[in-house]
PDB file of C-alpha atoms in Angstrom:
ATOM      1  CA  UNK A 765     -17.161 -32.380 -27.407  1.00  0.00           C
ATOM      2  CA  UNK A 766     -19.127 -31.825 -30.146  1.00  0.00           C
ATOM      3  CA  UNK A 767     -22.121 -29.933 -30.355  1.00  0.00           C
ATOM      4  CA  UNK A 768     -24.346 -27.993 -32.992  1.00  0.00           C
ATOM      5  CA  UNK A 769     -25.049 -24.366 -33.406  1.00  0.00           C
ATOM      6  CA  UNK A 770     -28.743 -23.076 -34.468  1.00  0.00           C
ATOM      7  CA  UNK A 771     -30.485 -19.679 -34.722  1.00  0.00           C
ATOM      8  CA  UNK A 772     -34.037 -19.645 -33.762  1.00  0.00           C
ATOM      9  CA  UNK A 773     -36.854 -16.471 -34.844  1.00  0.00           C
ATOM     10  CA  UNK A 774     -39.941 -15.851 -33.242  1.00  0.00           C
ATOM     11  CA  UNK A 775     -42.698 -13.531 -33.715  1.00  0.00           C
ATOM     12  CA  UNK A 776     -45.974 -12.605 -32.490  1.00  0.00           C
ATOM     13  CA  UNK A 777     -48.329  -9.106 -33.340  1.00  0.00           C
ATOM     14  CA  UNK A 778     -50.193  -7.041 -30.663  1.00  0.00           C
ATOM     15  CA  UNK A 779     -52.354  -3.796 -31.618  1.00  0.00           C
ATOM     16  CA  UNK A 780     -50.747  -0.652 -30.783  1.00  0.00           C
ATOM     17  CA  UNK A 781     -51.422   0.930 -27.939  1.00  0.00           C
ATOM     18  CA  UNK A 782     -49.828   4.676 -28.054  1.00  0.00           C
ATOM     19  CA  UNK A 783     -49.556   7.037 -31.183  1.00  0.00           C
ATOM     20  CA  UNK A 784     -47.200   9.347 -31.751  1.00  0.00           C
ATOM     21  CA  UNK A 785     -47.719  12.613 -33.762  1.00  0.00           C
ATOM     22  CA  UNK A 786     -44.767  15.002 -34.884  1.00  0.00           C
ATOM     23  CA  UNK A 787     -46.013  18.844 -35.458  1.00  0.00           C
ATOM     24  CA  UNK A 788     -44.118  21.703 -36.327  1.00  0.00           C
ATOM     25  CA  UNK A 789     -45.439  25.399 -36.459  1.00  0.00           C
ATOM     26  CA  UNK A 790     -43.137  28.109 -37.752  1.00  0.00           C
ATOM     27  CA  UNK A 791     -43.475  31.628 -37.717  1.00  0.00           C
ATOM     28  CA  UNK A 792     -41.708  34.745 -40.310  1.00  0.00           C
ATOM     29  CA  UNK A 793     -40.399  38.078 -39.066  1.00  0.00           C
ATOM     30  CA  UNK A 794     -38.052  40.908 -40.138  1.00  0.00           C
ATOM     31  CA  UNK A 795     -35.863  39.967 -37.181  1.00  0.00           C
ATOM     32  CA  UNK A 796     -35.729  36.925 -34.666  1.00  0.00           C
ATOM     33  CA  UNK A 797     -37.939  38.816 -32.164  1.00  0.00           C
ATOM     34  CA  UNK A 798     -40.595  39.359 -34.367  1.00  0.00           C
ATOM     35  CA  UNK A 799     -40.419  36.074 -35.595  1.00  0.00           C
ATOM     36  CA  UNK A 800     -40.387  34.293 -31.883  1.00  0.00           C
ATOM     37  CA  UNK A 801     -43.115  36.869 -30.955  1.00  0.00           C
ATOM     38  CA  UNK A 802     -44.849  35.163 -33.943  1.00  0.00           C
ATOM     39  CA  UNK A 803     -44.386  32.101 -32.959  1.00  0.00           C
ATOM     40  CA  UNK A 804     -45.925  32.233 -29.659  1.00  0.00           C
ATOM     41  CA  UNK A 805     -49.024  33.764 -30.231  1.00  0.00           C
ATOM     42  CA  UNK A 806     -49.298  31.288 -32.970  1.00  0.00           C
ATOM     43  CA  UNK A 807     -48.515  28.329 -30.524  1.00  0.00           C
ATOM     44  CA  UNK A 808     -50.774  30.106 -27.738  1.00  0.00           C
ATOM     45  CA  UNK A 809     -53.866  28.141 -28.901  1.00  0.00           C
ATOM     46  CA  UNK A 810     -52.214  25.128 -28.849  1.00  0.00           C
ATOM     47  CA  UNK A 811     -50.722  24.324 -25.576  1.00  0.00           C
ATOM     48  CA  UNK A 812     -54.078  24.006 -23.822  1.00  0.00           C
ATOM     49  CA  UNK A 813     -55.031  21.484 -26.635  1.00  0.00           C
ATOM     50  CA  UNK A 814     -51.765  19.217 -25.216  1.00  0.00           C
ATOM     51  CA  UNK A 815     -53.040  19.504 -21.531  1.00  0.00           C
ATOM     52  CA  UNK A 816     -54.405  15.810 -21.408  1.00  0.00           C
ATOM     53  CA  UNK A 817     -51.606  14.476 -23.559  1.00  0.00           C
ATOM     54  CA  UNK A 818     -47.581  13.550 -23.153  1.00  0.00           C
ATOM     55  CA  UNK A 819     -46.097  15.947 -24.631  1.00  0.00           C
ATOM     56  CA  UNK A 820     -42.263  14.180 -25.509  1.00  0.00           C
ATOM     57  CA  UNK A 821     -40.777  17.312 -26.229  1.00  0.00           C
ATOM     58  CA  UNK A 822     -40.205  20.991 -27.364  1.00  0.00           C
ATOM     59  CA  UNK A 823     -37.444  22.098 -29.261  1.00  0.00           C
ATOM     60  CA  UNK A 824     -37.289  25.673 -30.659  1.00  0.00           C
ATOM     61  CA  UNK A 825     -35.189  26.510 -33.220  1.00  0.00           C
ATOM     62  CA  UNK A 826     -34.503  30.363 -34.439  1.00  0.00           C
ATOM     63  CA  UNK A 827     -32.213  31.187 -37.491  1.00  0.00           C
ATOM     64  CA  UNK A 828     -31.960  33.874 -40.366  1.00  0.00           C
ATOM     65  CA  UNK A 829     -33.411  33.288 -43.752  1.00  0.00           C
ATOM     66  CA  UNK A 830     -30.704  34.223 -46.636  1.00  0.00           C
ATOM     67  CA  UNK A 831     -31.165  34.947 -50.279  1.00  0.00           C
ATOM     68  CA  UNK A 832     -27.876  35.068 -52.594  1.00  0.00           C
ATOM     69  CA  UNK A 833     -26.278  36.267 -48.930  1.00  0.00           C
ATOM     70  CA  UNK A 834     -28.676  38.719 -48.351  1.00  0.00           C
ATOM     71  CA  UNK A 835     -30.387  38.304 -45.134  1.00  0.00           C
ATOM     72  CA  UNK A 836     -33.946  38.038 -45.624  1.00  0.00           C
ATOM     73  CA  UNK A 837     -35.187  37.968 -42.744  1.00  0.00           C
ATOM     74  CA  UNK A 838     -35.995  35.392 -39.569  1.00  0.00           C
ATOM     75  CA  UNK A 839     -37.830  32.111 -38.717  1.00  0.00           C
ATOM     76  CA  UNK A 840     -38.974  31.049 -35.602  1.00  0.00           C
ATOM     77  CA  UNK A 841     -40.046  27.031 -35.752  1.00  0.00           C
ATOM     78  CA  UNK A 842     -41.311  25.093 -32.762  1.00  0.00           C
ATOM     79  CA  UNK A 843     -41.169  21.064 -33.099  1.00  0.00           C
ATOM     80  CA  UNK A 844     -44.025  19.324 -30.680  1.00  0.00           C
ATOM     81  CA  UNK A 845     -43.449  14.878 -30.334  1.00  0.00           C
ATOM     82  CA  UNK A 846     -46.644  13.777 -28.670  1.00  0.00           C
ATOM     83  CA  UNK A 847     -47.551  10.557 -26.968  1.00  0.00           C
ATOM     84  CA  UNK A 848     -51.202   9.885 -27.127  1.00  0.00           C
ATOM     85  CA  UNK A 849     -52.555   7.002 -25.192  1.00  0.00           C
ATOM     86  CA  UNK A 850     -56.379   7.321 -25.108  1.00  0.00           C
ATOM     87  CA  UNK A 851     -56.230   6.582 -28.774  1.00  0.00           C
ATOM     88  CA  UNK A 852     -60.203   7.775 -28.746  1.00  0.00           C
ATOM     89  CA  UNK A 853     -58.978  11.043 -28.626  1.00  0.00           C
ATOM     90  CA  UNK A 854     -56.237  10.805 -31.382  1.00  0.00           C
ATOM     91  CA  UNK A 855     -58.885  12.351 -34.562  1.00  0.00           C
ATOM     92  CA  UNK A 856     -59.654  14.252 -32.076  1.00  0.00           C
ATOM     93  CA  UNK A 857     -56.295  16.102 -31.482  1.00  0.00           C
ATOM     94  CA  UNK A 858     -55.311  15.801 -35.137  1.00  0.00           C
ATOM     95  CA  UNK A 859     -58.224  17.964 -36.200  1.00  0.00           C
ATOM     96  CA  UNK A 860     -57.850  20.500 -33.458  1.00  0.00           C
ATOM     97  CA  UNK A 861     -54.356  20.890 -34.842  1.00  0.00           C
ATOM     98  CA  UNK A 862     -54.822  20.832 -38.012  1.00  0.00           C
ATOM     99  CA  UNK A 863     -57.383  24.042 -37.087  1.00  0.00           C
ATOM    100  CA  UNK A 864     -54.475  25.923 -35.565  1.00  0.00           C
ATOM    101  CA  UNK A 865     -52.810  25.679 -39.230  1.00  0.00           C
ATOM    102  CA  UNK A 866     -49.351  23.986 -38.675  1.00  0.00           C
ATOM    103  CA  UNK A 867     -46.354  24.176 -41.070  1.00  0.00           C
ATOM    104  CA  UNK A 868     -46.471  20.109 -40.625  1.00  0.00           C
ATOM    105  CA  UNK A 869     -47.954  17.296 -39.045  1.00  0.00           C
ATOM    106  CA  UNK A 870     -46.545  13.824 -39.437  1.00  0.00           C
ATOM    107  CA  UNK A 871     -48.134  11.067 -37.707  1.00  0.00           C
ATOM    108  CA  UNK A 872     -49.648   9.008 -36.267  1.00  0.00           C
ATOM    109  CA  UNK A 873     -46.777   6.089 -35.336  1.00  0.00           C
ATOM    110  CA  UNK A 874     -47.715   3.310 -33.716  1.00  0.00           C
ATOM    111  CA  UNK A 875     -45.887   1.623 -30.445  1.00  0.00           C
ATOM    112  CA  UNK A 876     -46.728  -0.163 -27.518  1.00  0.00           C
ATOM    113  CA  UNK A 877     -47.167   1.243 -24.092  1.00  0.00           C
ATOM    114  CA  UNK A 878     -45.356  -1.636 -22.481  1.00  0.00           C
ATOM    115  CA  UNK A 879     -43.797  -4.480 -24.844  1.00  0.00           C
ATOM    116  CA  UNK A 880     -42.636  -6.712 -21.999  1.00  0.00           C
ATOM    117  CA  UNK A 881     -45.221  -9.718 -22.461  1.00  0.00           C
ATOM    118  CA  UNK A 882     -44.817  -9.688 -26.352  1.00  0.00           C
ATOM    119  CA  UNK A 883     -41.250  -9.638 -26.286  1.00  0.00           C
ATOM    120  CA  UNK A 884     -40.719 -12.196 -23.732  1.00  0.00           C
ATOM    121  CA  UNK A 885     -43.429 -14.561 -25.798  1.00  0.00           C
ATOM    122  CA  UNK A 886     -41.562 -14.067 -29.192  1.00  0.00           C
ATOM    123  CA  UNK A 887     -38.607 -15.055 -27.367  1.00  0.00           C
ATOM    124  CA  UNK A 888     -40.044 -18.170 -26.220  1.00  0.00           C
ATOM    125  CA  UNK A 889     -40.797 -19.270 -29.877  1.00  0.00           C
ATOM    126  CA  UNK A 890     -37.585 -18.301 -31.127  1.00  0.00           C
ATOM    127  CA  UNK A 891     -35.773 -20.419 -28.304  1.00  0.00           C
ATOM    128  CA  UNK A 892     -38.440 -23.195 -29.597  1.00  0.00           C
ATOM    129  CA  UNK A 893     -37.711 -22.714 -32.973  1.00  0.00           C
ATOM    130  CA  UNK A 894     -33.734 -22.888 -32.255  1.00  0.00           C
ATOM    131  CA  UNK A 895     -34.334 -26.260 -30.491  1.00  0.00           C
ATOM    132  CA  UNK A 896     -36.706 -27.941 -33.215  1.00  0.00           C
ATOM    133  CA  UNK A 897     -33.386 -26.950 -35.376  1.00  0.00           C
ATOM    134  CA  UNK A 898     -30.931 -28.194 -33.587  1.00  0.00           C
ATOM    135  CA  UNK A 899     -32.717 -31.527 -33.065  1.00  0.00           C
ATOM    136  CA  UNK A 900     -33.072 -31.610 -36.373  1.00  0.00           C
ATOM    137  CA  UNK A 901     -29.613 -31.748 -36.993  1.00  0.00           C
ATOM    138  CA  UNK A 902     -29.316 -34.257 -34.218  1.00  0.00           C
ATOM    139  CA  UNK A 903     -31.218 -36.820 -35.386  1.00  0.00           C
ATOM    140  CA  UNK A 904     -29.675 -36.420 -38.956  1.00  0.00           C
ATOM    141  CA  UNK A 905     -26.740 -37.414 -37.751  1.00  0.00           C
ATOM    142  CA  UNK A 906     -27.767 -40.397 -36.118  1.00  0.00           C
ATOM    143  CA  UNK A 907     -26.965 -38.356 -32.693  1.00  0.00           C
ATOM    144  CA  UNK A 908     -28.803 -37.437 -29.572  1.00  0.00           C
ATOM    145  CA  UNK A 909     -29.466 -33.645 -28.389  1.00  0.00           C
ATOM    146  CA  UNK A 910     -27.345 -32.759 -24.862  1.00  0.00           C
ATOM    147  CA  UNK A 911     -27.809 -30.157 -23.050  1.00  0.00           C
ATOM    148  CA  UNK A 912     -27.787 -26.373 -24.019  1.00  0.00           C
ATOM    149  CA  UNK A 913     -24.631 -24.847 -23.648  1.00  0.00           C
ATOM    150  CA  UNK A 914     -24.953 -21.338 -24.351  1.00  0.00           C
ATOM    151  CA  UNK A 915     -27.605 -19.168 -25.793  1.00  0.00           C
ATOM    152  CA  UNK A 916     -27.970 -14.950 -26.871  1.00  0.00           C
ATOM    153  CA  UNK A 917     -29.537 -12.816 -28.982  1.00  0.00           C
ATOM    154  CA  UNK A 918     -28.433 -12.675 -32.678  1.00  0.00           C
ATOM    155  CA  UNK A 919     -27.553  -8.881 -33.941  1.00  0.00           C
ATOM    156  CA  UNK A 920     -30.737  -7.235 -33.117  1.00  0.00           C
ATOM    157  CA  UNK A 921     -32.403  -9.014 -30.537  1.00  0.00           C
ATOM    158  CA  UNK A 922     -36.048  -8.550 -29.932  1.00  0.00           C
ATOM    159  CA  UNK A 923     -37.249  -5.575 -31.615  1.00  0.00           C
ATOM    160  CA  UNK A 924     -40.926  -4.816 -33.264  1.00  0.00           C
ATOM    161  CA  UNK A 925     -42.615  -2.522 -36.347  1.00  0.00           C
ATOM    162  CA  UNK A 926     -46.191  -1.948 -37.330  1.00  0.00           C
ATOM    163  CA  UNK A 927     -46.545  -4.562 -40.093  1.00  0.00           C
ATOM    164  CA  UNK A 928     -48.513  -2.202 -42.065  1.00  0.00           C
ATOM    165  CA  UNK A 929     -48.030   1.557 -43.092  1.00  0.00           C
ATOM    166  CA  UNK A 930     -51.266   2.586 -44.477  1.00  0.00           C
ATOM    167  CA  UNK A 931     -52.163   3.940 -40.630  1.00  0.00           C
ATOM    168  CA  UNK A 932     -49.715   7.048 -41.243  1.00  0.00           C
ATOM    169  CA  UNK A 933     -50.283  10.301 -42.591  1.00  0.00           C
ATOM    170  CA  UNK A 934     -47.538  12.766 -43.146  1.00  0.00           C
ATOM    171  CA  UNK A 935     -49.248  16.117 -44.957  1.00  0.00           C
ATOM    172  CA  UNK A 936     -48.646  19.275 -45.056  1.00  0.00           C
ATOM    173  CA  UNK A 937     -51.181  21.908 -43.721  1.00  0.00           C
ATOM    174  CA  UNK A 938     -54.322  22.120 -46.276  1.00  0.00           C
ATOM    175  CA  UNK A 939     -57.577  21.475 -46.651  1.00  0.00           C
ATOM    176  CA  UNK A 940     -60.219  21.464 -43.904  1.00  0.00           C
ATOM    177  CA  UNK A 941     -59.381  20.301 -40.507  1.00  0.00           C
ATOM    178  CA  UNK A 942     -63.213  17.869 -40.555  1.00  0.00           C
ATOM    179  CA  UNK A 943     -61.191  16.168 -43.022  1.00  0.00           C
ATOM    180  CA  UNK A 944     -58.856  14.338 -40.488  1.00  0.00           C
ATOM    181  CA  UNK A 945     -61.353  11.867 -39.663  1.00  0.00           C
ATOM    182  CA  UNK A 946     -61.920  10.496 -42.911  1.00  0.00           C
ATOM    183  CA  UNK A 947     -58.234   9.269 -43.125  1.00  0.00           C
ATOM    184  CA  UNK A 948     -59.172   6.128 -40.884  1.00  0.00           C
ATOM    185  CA  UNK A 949     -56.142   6.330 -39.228  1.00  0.00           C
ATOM    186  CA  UNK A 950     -56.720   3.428 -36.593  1.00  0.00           C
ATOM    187  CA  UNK A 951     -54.394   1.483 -34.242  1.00  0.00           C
ATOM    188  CA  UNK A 952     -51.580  -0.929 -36.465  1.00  0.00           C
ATOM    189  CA  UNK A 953     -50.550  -3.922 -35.622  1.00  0.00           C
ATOM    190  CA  UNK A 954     -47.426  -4.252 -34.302  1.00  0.00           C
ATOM    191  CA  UNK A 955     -45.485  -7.366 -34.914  1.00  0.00           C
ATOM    192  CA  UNK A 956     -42.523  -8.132 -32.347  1.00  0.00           C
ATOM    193  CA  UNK A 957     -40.126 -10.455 -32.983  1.00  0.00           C
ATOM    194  CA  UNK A 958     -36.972 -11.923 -31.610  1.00  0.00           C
ATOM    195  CA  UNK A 959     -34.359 -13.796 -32.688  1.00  0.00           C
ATOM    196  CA  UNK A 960     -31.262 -16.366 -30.926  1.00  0.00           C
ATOM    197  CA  UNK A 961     -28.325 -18.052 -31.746  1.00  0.00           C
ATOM    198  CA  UNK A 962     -28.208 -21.576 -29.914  1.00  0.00           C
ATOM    199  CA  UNK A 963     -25.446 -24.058 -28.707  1.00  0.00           C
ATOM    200  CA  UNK A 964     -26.364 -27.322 -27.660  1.00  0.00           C
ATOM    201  CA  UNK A 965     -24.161 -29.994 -27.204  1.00  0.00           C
ATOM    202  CA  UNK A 966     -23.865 -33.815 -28.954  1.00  0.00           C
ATOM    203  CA  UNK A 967     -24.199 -36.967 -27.574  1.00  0.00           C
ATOM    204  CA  UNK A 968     -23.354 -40.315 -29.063  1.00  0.00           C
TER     205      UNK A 968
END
């Protein structure tokens, strides 16, 4: 039986929904314990600014500083990924921590909260565009379109970006913190897209 293979893209673009910003604060000491004990009372102003947020995770990292193997003493750094949802309050957070004075900030990245609907409609046009193809080839060979006989994802299914960059900031600490709002860093949007590989079969 002969039949006719097609691959079929679809796309469509939502606005994001959920930011993420990366911050990292790091601390110096003679030894590790002067360095951690840094650290925290560094950090100490910051955890109640994460109260109404997702915070995706901590990780603390503590090692030695070395010059021309001389050890130079210690650094404590502590890596915050946060989820923010009520984008509203997104200037809101960067500013407060840019005030507590950060080694780095990088953010915000844009996702969506739930990417169900927009991945299950780009997969409907790519399916679409797959069949337009394949009847395509169909009627250029003077041949009718049978059934569909299998169907998947090509190598990277549905996946989605923000179809601009210019809503990202990665800086390090300086300047005044009243200066986050002037970055306009507003919700991207996010264009999902899917793609297919098609097998239909050919009828006489």
């Amino acid at each position: 039986m002969a039949e006719v293979v097609t691959k079929g893209t679809g796309e469509v673009e939502r606005t994001a929904d959920r930011a993420q910003v990366d911050v990292t604060f790091e601390a110096l000491g003679a030894e590790r314990s002067e360095a951690v004990s840094t650290l925290n009372q560094r950090i100490s102003a910051v955890e109640p600014l994460l109260e109404d947020f997702e915070v995706r995770s901590r990780q603390l990292s503590v090692h030695d500083n070395w010059d021309n193997n001389q050890r130079v003493g210690s650094r404590a750094t502590q890596q915050y990924v946060i989820w923010v949802k009520d984008l509203d309050k997104l200037d809101g957070l960067l500013a407060e921590l840019v005030q507590a004075e950060p080694s780095w900030v990088n953010g915000p990245s844009w996702t969506l909260v739930d990417d169900t609907e927009a991945i299950r409609e780009a997969q409907q046009k790519a399916v679409a565009d797959a069949l337009r193809r394949a009847e395509g080839y169909a009627t250029a060979l003077g041949r009718r379109l049978g059934p569909l006989l299998r169907i998947g994802d090509t190598e990277g299914g549905a996946h989605y970006s923000p179809r601009m960059m210019s809503g990202a900031a990665s800086f390090e600490m300086a300047g005044p913190a009243g200066m986050v709002d002037q970055l306009n860093l507003k919700a991207q949007q996010i264009t999902v897209a899917a793609s297919c590989t098609a097998a239909w079969s050919l009828l006489d």
